[in-house]
Amino acid sequence: MIRVLVILCTIIGCITAHMCMLSPPQRGSLIGINNKAASDCGLEQGPCGGRNPMSPQYGAKSGGNYTVSFQKNLDHWTAATPGQFTVMMSDSKTMDFKLLAKVADKGEPSLTVYSVNVTLPTRPPNTKVIMQVVYETNNPQAPPAFYQCSDMMLF
């Protein structure tokens, strides 16, 4: 019985949480992100984990450089088919995400923090945008992707 319970907990732990967006902060909370399988990090529904848009709390210079930071909250790396993280941005009205950067998943452990510098697209002042990070697991034993978004204002 204990063996079955341990196996079940392992399976549940592997399918419940995976990637958190730190900067800019993700929609929702960052509660528990220093623990593997934090519930706010396991959003499987694209494009933004099923979370509703928020009023932009962060701004950045249109056409400027910006550092995006995110955490692999639970590792899903597999040597046969390694995954990746993609950083994208869209105007909040179009939801047409454009790739800004890719980061290979090289098997770093759970709770690893990644930072990538991106050049933001040039938009008119006061344009609301959505920054999105997707963890594409490419692991047949895991969900295909995990999504996080942050609402920003370009100035």
Short mmCIF file of C-alpha atoms in Angstrom, two decimals:
data_model
loop_
_atom_site.label_atom_id
_atom_site.label_comp_id
_atom_site.label_asym_id
_atom_site.label_seq_id
_atom_site.Cartn_x
_atom_site.Cartn_y
_atom_site.Cartn_z
CA MET A 1 0.00 0.00 0.00
CA ILE A 2 2.78 2.43 0.90
CA ARG A 3 4.57 1.61 -2.37
CA VAL A 4 1.40 2.47 -4.36
CA LEU A 5 1.03 5.73 -2.44
CA VAL A 6 4.66 6.69 -3.14
CA ILE A 7 4.24 5.93 -6.87
CA LEU A 8 1.00 7.92 -7.00
CA CYS A 9 2.58 10.93 -5.25
CA THR A 10 5.52 10.79 -7.66
CA ILE A 11 3.20 10.79 -10.67
CA ILE A 12 1.12 13.65 -9.27
CA GLY A 13 4.26 15.62 -8.49
CA CYS A 14 5.47 15.18 -12.08
CA ILE A 15 2.29 16.51 -13.62
CA THR A 16 1.37 19.41 -11.39
CA ALA A 17 3.92 22.23 -11.67
CA HIS A 18 6.72 23.36 -13.89
CA MET A 19 7.66 26.95 -14.76
CA CYS A 20 7.28 30.35 -13.11
CA MET A 21 7.92 33.78 -14.60
CA LEU A 22 9.82 36.07 -12.21
CA SER A 23 10.62 39.23 -14.15
CA PRO A 24 8.32 40.63 -15.22
CA PRO A 25 6.15 38.88 -12.60
CA GLN A 26 3.60 36.41 -13.89
CA ARG A 27 -0.15 36.82 -13.68
CA GLY A 28 -1.39 35.44 -10.39
CA SER A 29 0.94 34.89 -7.48
CA LEU A 30 4.45 33.63 -6.88
CA ILE A 31 3.47 31.77 -3.71
CA GLY A 32 5.58 28.70 -3.07
CA ILE A 33 7.94 29.10 -6.03
CA ASN A 34 10.93 28.00 -3.96
CA ASN A 35 9.31 24.58 -3.67
CA LYS A 36 9.20 22.06 -6.48
CA ALA A 37 5.72 21.66 -8.01
CA ALA A 38 4.35 25.02 -6.86
CA SER A 39 0.71 25.23 -7.93
CA ASP A 40 1.10 28.66 -9.59
CA CYS A 41 3.77 27.25 -11.92
CA GLY A 42 1.84 24.41 -13.56
CA LEU A 43 -0.34 26.18 -16.11
CA GLU A 44 -0.91 23.99 -19.18
CA GLN A 45 -3.53 26.04 -21.04
CA GLY A 46 -2.17 28.40 -23.70
CA PRO A 47 -1.58 31.14 -24.29
CA CYS A 48 -1.43 32.41 -20.68
CA GLY A 49 -2.26 29.45 -18.51
CA GLY A 50 -5.94 30.34 -18.54
CA ARG A 51 -5.31 33.43 -16.41
CA ASN A 52 -7.13 36.65 -17.23
CA PRO A 53 -5.29 39.81 -18.28
CA MET A 54 -4.32 42.27 -15.57
CA SER A 55 -3.68 46.00 -15.63
CA PRO A 56 -0.03 46.51 -16.58
CA GLN A 57 2.05 46.94 -13.42
CA TYR A 58 5.41 47.13 -15.20
CA GLY A 59 6.72 49.26 -18.00
CA ALA A 60 9.61 49.02 -20.39
CA LYS A 61 11.07 51.12 -23.16
CA SER A 62 9.67 50.37 -26.60
CA GLY A 63 12.51 49.02 -28.73
CA GLY A 64 14.78 48.78 -25.68
CA ASN A 65 16.59 45.91 -24.02
CA TYR A 66 14.89 43.96 -21.26
CA THR A 67 15.95 41.01 -19.10
CA VAL A 68 13.34 38.28 -18.70
CA SER A 69 13.84 35.87 -15.77
CA PHE A 70 11.99 32.62 -15.16
CA GLN A 71 12.32 29.48 -13.08
CA LYS A 72 12.15 25.85 -14.09
CA ASN A 73 10.02 24.91 -11.11
CA LEU A 74 10.00 21.19 -11.94
CA ASP A 75 12.41 19.53 -14.34
CA HIS A 76 10.96 17.59 -17.31
CA TRP A 77 14.19 17.20 -19.28
CA THR A 78 14.85 14.00 -21.15
CA ALA A 79 18.09 13.33 -23.05
CA ALA A 80 16.34 11.73 -26.02
CA THR A 81 14.14 14.76 -26.74
CA PRO A 82 15.28 17.84 -24.83
CA GLY A 83 12.84 20.73 -24.63
CA GLN A 84 13.20 24.49 -24.58
CA PHE A 85 11.87 27.72 -23.17
CA THR A 86 10.55 30.38 -25.52
CA VAL A 87 10.12 34.06 -24.71
CA MET A 88 7.51 35.86 -26.79
CA MET A 89 5.58 39.12 -26.86
CA SER A 90 2.25 40.22 -28.30
CA ASP A 91 0.18 43.37 -28.38
CA SER A 92 -2.60 42.71 -25.88
CA LYS A 93 -5.31 43.15 -28.54
CA THR A 94 -3.95 40.83 -31.24
CA MET A 95 -2.60 37.91 -29.17
CA ASP A 96 -0.18 37.34 -32.07
CA PHE A 97 2.95 36.28 -30.19
CA LYS A 98 6.33 36.97 -31.78
CA LEU A 99 9.45 35.09 -30.73
CA LEU A 100 12.03 37.14 -28.83
CA ALA A 101 14.36 34.38 -27.55
CA LYS A 102 14.83 30.64 -27.07
CA VAL A 103 16.66 28.95 -24.22
CA ALA A 104 17.55 25.26 -24.49
CA ASP A 105 16.60 22.96 -21.62
CA LYS A 106 19.89 21.18 -20.94
CA GLY A 107 18.73 19.18 -17.96
CA GLU A 108 19.32 21.78 -15.27
CA PRO A 109 17.65 20.78 -11.99
CA SER A 110 14.29 21.92 -10.69
CA LEU A 111 14.28 25.47 -9.27
CA THR A 112 16.96 26.68 -11.72
CA VAL A 113 16.52 30.37 -12.61
CA TYR A 114 17.21 31.48 -16.19
CA SER A 115 17.67 35.05 -17.45
CA VAL A 116 17.69 36.10 -21.08
CA ASN A 117 18.18 39.54 -22.56
CA VAL A 118 15.71 40.46 -25.31
CA THR A 119 15.13 43.46 -27.53
CA LEU A 120 11.54 44.60 -27.20
CA PRO A 121 9.60 45.45 -30.36
CA THR A 122 9.08 49.10 -31.22
CA ARG A 123 5.51 50.18 -30.52
CA PRO A 124 3.77 53.53 -30.03
CA PRO A 125 3.94 54.96 -26.48
CA ASN A 126 1.48 53.47 -23.98
CA THR A 127 1.00 50.21 -25.88
CA LYS A 128 -0.19 47.36 -23.66
CA VAL A 129 1.70 44.15 -24.38
CA ILE A 130 1.86 40.61 -23.05
CA MET A 131 5.20 38.95 -22.31
CA GLN A 132 4.92 35.17 -22.46
CA VAL A 133 7.31 32.38 -21.47
CA VAL A 134 6.54 28.81 -22.51
CA TYR A 135 8.32 25.69 -21.25
CA GLU A 136 8.07 23.23 -24.16
CA THR A 137 8.96 19.95 -22.47
CA ASN A 138 9.24 17.73 -25.56
CA ASN A 139 8.90 14.88 -23.06
CA PRO A 140 6.32 12.19 -23.90
CA GLN A 141 5.89 11.48 -20.16
CA ALA A 142 4.98 15.10 -19.34
CA PRO A 143 2.46 17.66 -20.56
CA PRO A 144 3.69 19.25 -23.80
CA ALA A 145 3.94 22.84 -22.50
CA PHE A 146 3.55 25.18 -19.54
CA TYR A 147 2.60 28.84 -19.94
CA GLN A 148 3.11 32.07 -18.02
CA CYS A 149 2.30 35.64 -19.03
CA SER A 150 2.85 39.12 -17.69
CA ASP A 151 1.04 42.29 -18.69
CA MET A 152 3.28 45.27 -19.44
CA MET A 153 3.14 48.79 -20.87
CA LEU A 154 5.66 49.96 -23.45
CA PHE A 155 6.56 53.64 -23.25
#
